Amino acid sequence: MTSALSMNASRDQTDLPTVLRGGLMLGLFYSVLVAIFGFLQVRLEGPIELVVCGIILLIGLGALIVLPGLWTRARTIEGIAGAAGIGLASVFVFLVVDVALLQPLGLYTNRWLEIGGGSNWWYHPVWWMVCTYVCWMGAWIQANQAAKSGAASPALLVIGTFVLGLGVLAIAVVIGVPRAGWNLGSFAVAVLPALALYTLISSFGVKRR
């Protein structure tokens, strides 16, 4: 059903075509990034691997955090939920690409098989939860930004998230969280609590209706 606010370009855009189109574009986008990352990671090593794969990771995370909220113009809970819907729809697109193309091409290393108990299928539910969560939090922060200044700031959203992510990672390393270290995987995980923290911080000063 089309949102009652979707005709107002300054408010939440959560009609079904917007959500499905956003999910398709986002899913194809990070399918390409995952393919590039997987292809390069096993062929690079040392500082070059860290820099190249790190750039790909930051681009992917930035897109997940920012784009759904921008596409739904999240200003209220409706736009925030619509952004989460885009994240969920994108997962189904990725699942199709992954099963039909990436797995048959042998993109993933034995490490993925070992973590998943001999199966690549374990990470699909993880991808569903993570993508939906990241898109949801990103849109919520943008809604808080707009409520205070009249417009969302994608640059501030990305920079703030990554800075907080580095802070969370540093704390995890210092206190000895198991398997936490100065690597791309640990940073990606650290972004998840960083987004929750940023959402809380961004809510300060927002007028409640």
PDB file of C-alpha atoms in Angstrom:
ATOM      1  CA  MET A   1       0.000   0.000   0.000  1.00  0.00           C
ATOM      2  CA  THR A   2       1.345   3.424  -0.908  1.00  0.00           C
ATOM      3  CA  SER A   3       2.338   5.647   1.978  1.00  0.00           C
ATOM      4  CA  ALA A   4       0.089   8.621   2.662  1.00  0.00           C
ATOM      5  CA  LEU A   5       3.247  10.746   2.832  1.00  0.00           C
ATOM      6  CA  SER A   6       4.894   9.494  -0.355  1.00  0.00           C
ATOM      7  CA  MET A   7       3.501  12.326  -2.479  1.00  0.00           C
ATOM      8  CA  ASN A   8       5.369  14.890  -0.379  1.00  0.00           C
ATOM      9  CA  ALA A   9       8.947  15.009  -1.658  1.00  0.00           C
ATOM     10  CA  SER A  10      10.194  16.460   1.619  1.00  0.00           C
ATOM     11  CA  ARG A  11       8.876  13.558   3.689  1.00  0.00           C
ATOM     12  CA  ASP A  12       9.244   9.834   3.919  1.00  0.00           C
ATOM     13  CA  GLN A  13       9.115   7.977   0.592  1.00  0.00           C
ATOM     14  CA  THR A  14       8.101   4.421   1.438  1.00  0.00           C
ATOM     15  CA  ASP A  15       5.911   3.288  -1.456  1.00  0.00           C
ATOM     16  CA  LEU A  16       6.536  -0.292  -2.546  1.00  0.00           C
ATOM     17  CA  PRO A  17       8.296   0.572  -5.860  1.00  0.00           C
ATOM     18  CA  THR A  18      10.784   2.755  -3.974  1.00  0.00           C
ATOM     19  CA  VAL A  19      11.578  -0.001  -1.477  1.00  0.00           C
ATOM     20  CA  LEU A  20      11.892  -2.731  -4.120  1.00  0.00           C
ATOM     21  CA  ARG A  21      13.937  -0.571  -6.482  1.00  0.00           C
ATOM     22  CA  GLY A  22      16.228   0.437  -3.646  1.00  0.00           C
ATOM     23  CA  GLY A  23      16.634  -3.173  -2.563  1.00  0.00           C
ATOM     24  CA  LEU A  24      17.517  -4.238  -6.098  1.00  0.00           C
ATOM     25  CA  MET A  25      20.109  -1.498  -6.582  1.00  0.00           C
ATOM     26  CA  LEU A  26      21.675  -1.971  -3.159  1.00  0.00           C
ATOM     27  CA  GLY A  27      21.756  -5.758  -3.471  1.00  0.00           C
ATOM     28  CA  LEU A  28      23.459  -5.639  -6.867  1.00  0.00           C
ATOM     29  CA  PHE A  29      25.879  -2.981  -5.649  1.00  0.00           C
ATOM     30  CA  TYR A  30      27.250  -4.923  -2.732  1.00  0.00           C
ATOM     31  CA  SER A  31      27.141  -8.180  -4.691  1.00  0.00           C
ATOM     32  CA  VAL A  32      29.713  -6.556  -6.972  1.00  0.00           C
ATOM     33  CA  LEU A  33      31.712  -5.311  -3.971  1.00  0.00           C
ATOM     34  CA  VAL A  34      31.699  -8.764  -2.352  1.00  0.00           C
ATOM     35  CA  ALA A  35      32.886 -10.328  -5.626  1.00  0.00           C
ATOM     36  CA  ILE A  36      35.699  -7.787  -5.987  1.00  0.00           C
ATOM     37  CA  PHE A  37      36.688  -8.171  -2.326  1.00  0.00           C
ATOM     38  CA  GLY A  38      36.733 -11.963  -2.501  1.00  0.00           C
ATOM     39  CA  PHE A  39      38.690 -11.956  -5.757  1.00  0.00           C
ATOM     40  CA  LEU A  40      41.371  -9.559  -4.522  1.00  0.00           C
ATOM     41  CA  GLN A  41      41.730 -10.752  -0.937  1.00  0.00           C
ATOM     42  CA  VAL A  42      43.301 -14.089  -1.860  1.00  0.00           C
ATOM     43  CA  ARG A  43      45.652 -12.436  -4.366  1.00  0.00           C
ATOM     44  CA  LEU A  44      46.960  -9.648  -2.146  1.00  0.00           C
ATOM     45  CA  GLU A  45      48.829  -9.725   1.122  1.00  0.00           C
ATOM     46  CA  GLY A  46      50.330  -7.435   3.725  1.00  0.00           C
ATOM     47  CA  PRO A  47      49.741  -3.665   3.664  1.00  0.00           C
ATOM     48  CA  ILE A  48      48.432  -3.729   0.087  1.00  0.00           C
ATOM     49  CA  GLU A  49      45.679  -6.164   1.043  1.00  0.00           C
ATOM     50  CA  LEU A  50      44.771  -4.062   4.071  1.00  0.00           C
ATOM     51  CA  VAL A  51      44.538  -0.828   2.076  1.00  0.00           C
ATOM     52  CA  VAL A  52      42.710  -2.171  -0.984  1.00  0.00           C
ATOM     53  CA  CYS A  53      40.274  -4.410   0.873  1.00  0.00           C
ATOM     54  CA  GLY A  54      39.833  -1.721   3.530  1.00  0.00           C
ATOM     55  CA  ILE A  55      38.707   0.784   0.911  1.00  0.00           C
ATOM     56  CA  ILE A  56      36.201  -1.723  -0.485  1.00  0.00           C
ATOM     57  CA  LEU A  57      34.902  -2.438   3.029  1.00  0.00           C
ATOM     58  CA  LEU A  58      34.478   1.258   3.832  1.00  0.00           C
ATOM     59  CA  ILE A  59      32.633   1.889   0.563  1.00  0.00           C
ATOM     60  CA  GLY A  60      30.293  -1.021   1.243  1.00  0.00           C
ATOM     61  CA  LEU A  61      29.591  -0.015   4.839  1.00  0.00           C
ATOM     62  CA  GLY A  62      29.096   3.623   3.859  1.00  0.00           C
ATOM     63  CA  ALA A  63      26.564   2.660   1.197  1.00  0.00           C
ATOM     64  CA  LEU A  64      24.590   0.460   3.593  1.00  0.00           C
ATOM     65  CA  ILE A  65      24.538   3.144   6.260  1.00  0.00           C
ATOM     66  CA  VAL A  66      23.568   6.067   4.037  1.00  0.00           C
ATOM     67  CA  LEU A  67      21.708   5.077   0.871  1.00  0.00           C
ATOM     68  CA  PRO A  68      18.477   3.464   2.197  1.00  0.00           C
ATOM     69  CA  GLY A  69      17.745   6.428   4.469  1.00  0.00           C
ATOM     70  CA  LEU A  70      18.412   8.837   1.619  1.00  0.00           C
ATOM     71  CA  TRP A  71      16.169   6.941  -0.765  1.00  0.00           C
ATOM     72  CA  THR A  72      13.262   6.881   1.697  1.00  0.00           C
ATOM     73  CA  ARG A  73      14.014  10.448   2.854  1.00  0.00           C
ATOM     74  CA  ALA A  74      13.679   9.136   6.404  1.00  0.00           C
ATOM     75  CA  ARG A  75      12.157  11.727   8.711  1.00  0.00           C
ATOM     76  CA  THR A  76       9.751   9.633  10.793  1.00  0.00           C
ATOM     77  CA  ILE A  77       9.409   6.010  11.847  1.00  0.00           C
ATOM     78  CA  GLU A  78       7.837   5.270   8.460  1.00  0.00           C
ATOM     79  CA  GLY A  79      10.920   6.284   6.506  1.00  0.00           C
ATOM     80  CA  ILE A  80      13.183   4.512   8.989  1.00  0.00           C
ATOM     81  CA  ALA A  81      11.199   1.287   8.598  1.00  0.00           C
ATOM     82  CA  GLY A  82      11.216   1.723   4.813  1.00  0.00           C
ATOM     83  CA  ALA A  83      15.019   1.921   4.869  1.00  0.00           C
ATOM     84  CA  ALA A  84      15.158  -1.298   6.877  1.00  0.00           C
ATOM     85  CA  GLY A  85      12.857  -2.820   4.254  1.00  0.00           C
ATOM     86  CA  ILE A  86      15.305  -1.821   1.534  1.00  0.00           C
ATOM     87  CA  GLY A  87      18.061  -3.531   3.495  1.00  0.00           C
ATOM     88  CA  LEU A  88      15.993  -6.692   3.777  1.00  0.00           C
ATOM     89  CA  ALA A  89      15.054  -6.668   0.082  1.00  0.00           C
ATOM     90  CA  SER A  90      18.703  -6.212  -0.873  1.00  0.00           C
ATOM     91  CA  VAL A  91      19.591  -9.400   0.996  1.00  0.00           C
ATOM     92  CA  PHE A  92      17.287 -11.480  -1.207  1.00  0.00           C
ATOM     93  CA  VAL A  93      18.932  -9.967  -4.283  1.00  0.00           C
ATOM     94  CA  PHE A  94      22.378 -10.827  -2.910  1.00  0.00           C
ATOM     95  CA  LEU A  95      21.242 -14.358  -2.010  1.00  0.00           C
ATOM     96  CA  VAL A  96      20.196 -15.000  -5.623  1.00  0.00           C
ATOM     97  CA  VAL A  97      23.478 -13.622  -7.001  1.00  0.00           C
ATOM     98  CA  ASP A  98      25.472 -15.543  -4.407  1.00  0.00           C
ATOM     99  CA  VAL A  99      23.805 -18.902  -5.041  1.00  0.00           C
ATOM    100  CA  ALA A 100      23.644 -18.520  -8.806  1.00  0.00           C
ATOM    101  CA  LEU A 101      27.073 -17.011  -9.420  1.00  0.00           C
ATOM    102  CA  LEU A 102      29.471 -16.359  -6.539  1.00  0.00           C
ATOM    103  CA  GLN A 103      29.410 -19.774  -4.874  1.00  0.00           C
ATOM    104  CA  PRO A 104      29.624 -21.787  -8.136  1.00  0.00           C
ATOM    105  CA  LEU A 105      32.658 -19.704  -9.119  1.00  0.00           C
ATOM    106  CA  GLY A 106      34.376 -20.752  -5.889  1.00  0.00           C
ATOM    107  CA  LEU A 107      34.766 -17.197  -4.633  1.00  0.00           C
ATOM    108  CA  TYR A 108      35.013 -18.116  -0.960  1.00  0.00           C
ATOM    109  CA  THR A 109      38.046 -19.680   0.676  1.00  0.00           C
ATOM    110  CA  ASN A 110      38.161 -22.734   2.946  1.00  0.00           C
ATOM    111  CA  ARG A 111      38.028 -20.395   5.923  1.00  0.00           C
ATOM    112  CA  TRP A 112      34.377 -19.651   5.146  1.00  0.00           C
ATOM    113  CA  LEU A 113      33.653 -23.372   4.937  1.00  0.00           C
ATOM    114  CA  GLU A 114      35.377 -24.050   8.248  1.00  0.00           C
ATOM    115  CA  ILE A 115      33.515 -21.284  10.066  1.00  0.00           C
ATOM    116  CA  GLY A 116      30.214 -22.532   8.683  1.00  0.00           C
ATOM    117  CA  GLY A 117      30.805 -26.179   9.530  1.00  0.00           C
ATOM    118  CA  GLY A 118      31.403 -27.127   5.921  1.00  0.00           C
ATOM    119  CA  SER A 119      28.675 -24.968   4.395  1.00  0.00           C
ATOM    120  CA  ASN A 120      28.563 -21.514   2.816  1.00  0.00           C
ATOM    121  CA  TRP A 121      24.901 -21.124   3.765  1.00  0.00           C
ATOM    122  CA  TRP A 122      25.526 -20.056   7.365  1.00  0.00           C
ATOM    123  CA  TYR A 123      26.175 -16.417   6.528  1.00  0.00           C
ATOM    124  CA  HIS A 124      22.912 -15.725   4.662  1.00  0.00           C
ATOM    125  CA  PRO A 125      20.912 -15.288   7.922  1.00  0.00           C
ATOM    126  CA  VAL A 126      23.779 -13.195   9.292  1.00  0.00           C
ATOM    127  CA  TRP A 127      23.686 -11.015   6.172  1.00  0.00           C
ATOM    128  CA  TRP A 128      19.926 -10.576   6.558  1.00  0.00           C
ATOM    129  CA  MET A 129      20.227  -9.429  10.165  1.00  0.00           C
ATOM    130  CA  VAL A 130      23.262  -7.199   9.638  1.00  0.00           C
ATOM    131  CA  CYS A 131      21.992  -5.448   6.501  1.00  0.00           C
ATOM    132  CA  THR A 132      18.569  -4.770   7.955  1.00  0.00           C
ATOM    133  CA  TYR A 133      20.101  -3.485  11.193  1.00  0.00           C
ATOM    134  CA  VAL A 134      22.688  -1.236   9.511  1.00  0.00           C
ATOM    135  CA  CYS A 135      20.126   0.311   7.136  1.00  0.00           C
ATOM    136  CA  TRP A 136      17.705   0.807  10.025  1.00  0.00           C
ATOM    137  CA  MET A 137      20.245   2.542  12.275  1.00  0.00           C
ATOM    138  CA  GLY A 138      21.583   4.682   9.431  1.00  0.00           C
ATOM    139  CA  ALA A 139      18.117   5.942   8.557  1.00  0.00           C
ATOM    140  CA  TRP A 140      17.322   6.600  12.216  1.00  0.00           C
ATOM    141  CA  ILE A 141      20.432   8.769  12.572  1.00  0.00           C
ATOM    142  CA  GLN A 142      19.536  10.676   9.408  1.00  0.00           C
ATOM    143  CA  ALA A 143      16.037  11.274  10.762  1.00  0.00           C
ATOM    144  CA  ASN A 144      17.537  12.644  13.991  1.00  0.00           C
ATOM    145  CA  GLN A 145      19.902  14.869  12.022  1.00  0.00           C
ATOM    146  CA  ALA A 146      17.043  16.258   9.946  1.00  0.00           C
ATOM    147  CA  ALA A 147      14.910  16.833  13.042  1.00  0.00           C
ATOM    148  CA  LYS A 148      17.620  19.068  14.500  1.00  0.00           C
ATOM    149  CA  SER A 149      19.061  20.855  11.453  1.00  0.00           C
ATOM    150  CA  GLY A 150      16.412  20.419   8.770  1.00  0.00           C
ATOM    151  CA  ALA A 151      18.535  18.107   6.618  1.00  0.00           C
ATOM    152  CA  ALA A 152      20.446  14.868   6.950  1.00  0.00           C
ATOM    153  CA  SER A 153      24.244  14.883   6.641  1.00  0.00           C
ATOM    154  CA  PRO A 154      25.539  11.698   4.956  1.00  0.00           C
ATOM    155  CA  ALA A 155      29.168  12.776   5.380  1.00  0.00           C
ATOM    156  CA  LEU A 156      28.771  13.357   9.111  1.00  0.00           C
ATOM    157  CA  LEU A 157      26.904  10.060   9.409  1.00  0.00           C
ATOM    158  CA  VAL A 158      29.697   8.068   7.775  1.00  0.00           C
ATOM    159  CA  ILE A 159      32.566   9.861   9.509  1.00  0.00           C
ATOM    160  CA  GLY A 160      30.881   9.684  12.902  1.00  0.00           C
ATOM    161  CA  THR A 161      30.120   5.994  12.516  1.00  0.00           C
ATOM    162  CA  PHE A 162      33.664   5.094  11.506  1.00  0.00           C
ATOM    163  CA  VAL A 163      35.220   7.176  14.285  1.00  0.00           C
ATOM    164  CA  LEU A 164      32.982   5.539  16.876  1.00  0.00           C
ATOM    165  CA  GLY A 165      33.723   2.173  15.286  1.00  0.00           C
ATOM    166  CA  LEU A 166      37.452   2.728  15.790  1.00  0.00           C
ATOM    167  CA  GLY A 167      36.752   3.707  19.398  1.00  0.00           C
ATOM    168  CA  VAL A 168      34.717   0.563  20.013  1.00  0.00           C
ATOM    169  CA  LEU A 169      37.433  -1.544  18.374  1.00  0.00           C
ATOM    170  CA  ALA A 170      40.132   0.041  20.526  1.00  0.00           C
ATOM    171  CA  ILE A 171      38.168  -0.721  23.684  1.00  0.00           C
ATOM    172  CA  ALA A 172      37.588  -4.313  22.565  1.00  0.00           C
ATOM    173  CA  VAL A 173      41.305  -4.812  21.929  1.00  0.00           C
ATOM    174  CA  VAL A 174      42.349  -3.219  25.229  1.00  0.00           C
ATOM    175  CA  ILE A 175      39.946  -5.233  27.391  1.00  0.00           C
ATOM    176  CA  GLY A 176      40.760  -8.435  25.536  1.00  0.00           C
ATOM    177  CA  VAL A 177      37.522  -9.333  23.772  1.00  0.00           C
ATOM    178  CA  PRO A 178      38.110 -12.783  22.213  1.00  0.00           C
ATOM    179  CA  ARG A 179      39.391 -12.592  18.608  1.00  0.00           C
ATOM    180  CA  ALA A 180      39.290  -8.778  18.589  1.00  0.00           C
ATOM    181  CA  GLY A 181      42.275  -7.280  16.797  1.00  0.00           C
ATOM    182  CA  TRP A 182      43.392  -4.529  14.474  1.00  0.00           C
ATOM    183  CA  ASN A 183      41.981  -6.064  11.320  1.00  0.00           C
ATOM    184  CA  LEU A 184      39.148  -5.454   8.875  1.00  0.00           C
ATOM    185  CA  GLY A 185      36.875  -8.140  10.299  1.00  0.00           C
ATOM    186  CA  SER A 186      37.049  -6.750  13.814  1.00  0.00           C
ATOM    187  CA  PHE A 187      36.415  -3.221  12.551  1.00  0.00           C
ATOM    188  CA  ALA A 188      33.344  -4.345  10.594  1.00  0.00           C
ATOM    189  CA  VAL A 189      31.936  -5.960  13.742  1.00  0.00           C
ATOM    190  CA  ALA A 190      32.784  -2.855  15.809  1.00  0.00           C
ATOM    191  CA  VAL A 191      30.670  -0.725  13.467  1.00  0.00           C
ATOM    192  CA  LEU A 192      27.520  -2.505  14.686  1.00  0.00           C
ATOM    193  CA  PRO A 193      27.615  -1.292  18.323  1.00  0.00           C
ATOM    194  CA  ALA A 194      29.029   2.013  17.061  1.00  0.00           C
ATOM    195  CA  LEU A 195      25.836   2.570  15.061  1.00  0.00           C
ATOM    196  CA  ALA A 196      23.682   1.910  18.124  1.00  0.00           C
ATOM    197  CA  LEU A 197      25.800   4.358  20.127  1.00  0.00           C
ATOM    198  CA  TYR A 198      25.634   6.979  17.374  1.00  0.00           C
ATOM    199  CA  THR A 199      21.858   6.594  17.163  1.00  0.00           C
ATOM    200  CA  LEU A 200      21.616   7.319  20.882  1.00  0.00           C
ATOM    201  CA  ILE A 201      23.951  10.318  20.643  1.00  0.00           C
ATOM    202  CA  SER A 202      22.119  11.733  17.622  1.00  0.00           C
ATOM    203  CA  SER A 203      18.821  11.585  19.524  1.00  0.00           C
ATOM    204  CA  PHE A 204      19.989  14.160  22.064  1.00  0.00           C
ATOM    205  CA  GLY A 205      18.266  17.461  21.374  1.00  0.00           C
ATOM    206  CA  VAL A 206      15.553  16.013  19.152  1.00  0.00           C
ATOM    207  CA  LYS A 207      12.165  17.417  20.121  1.00  0.00           C
ATOM    208  CA  ARG A 208       9.668  14.717  20.961  1.00  0.00           C
ATOM    209  CA  ARG A 209       6.177  15.012  19.557  1.00  0.00           C
TER     210      ARG A 209
END
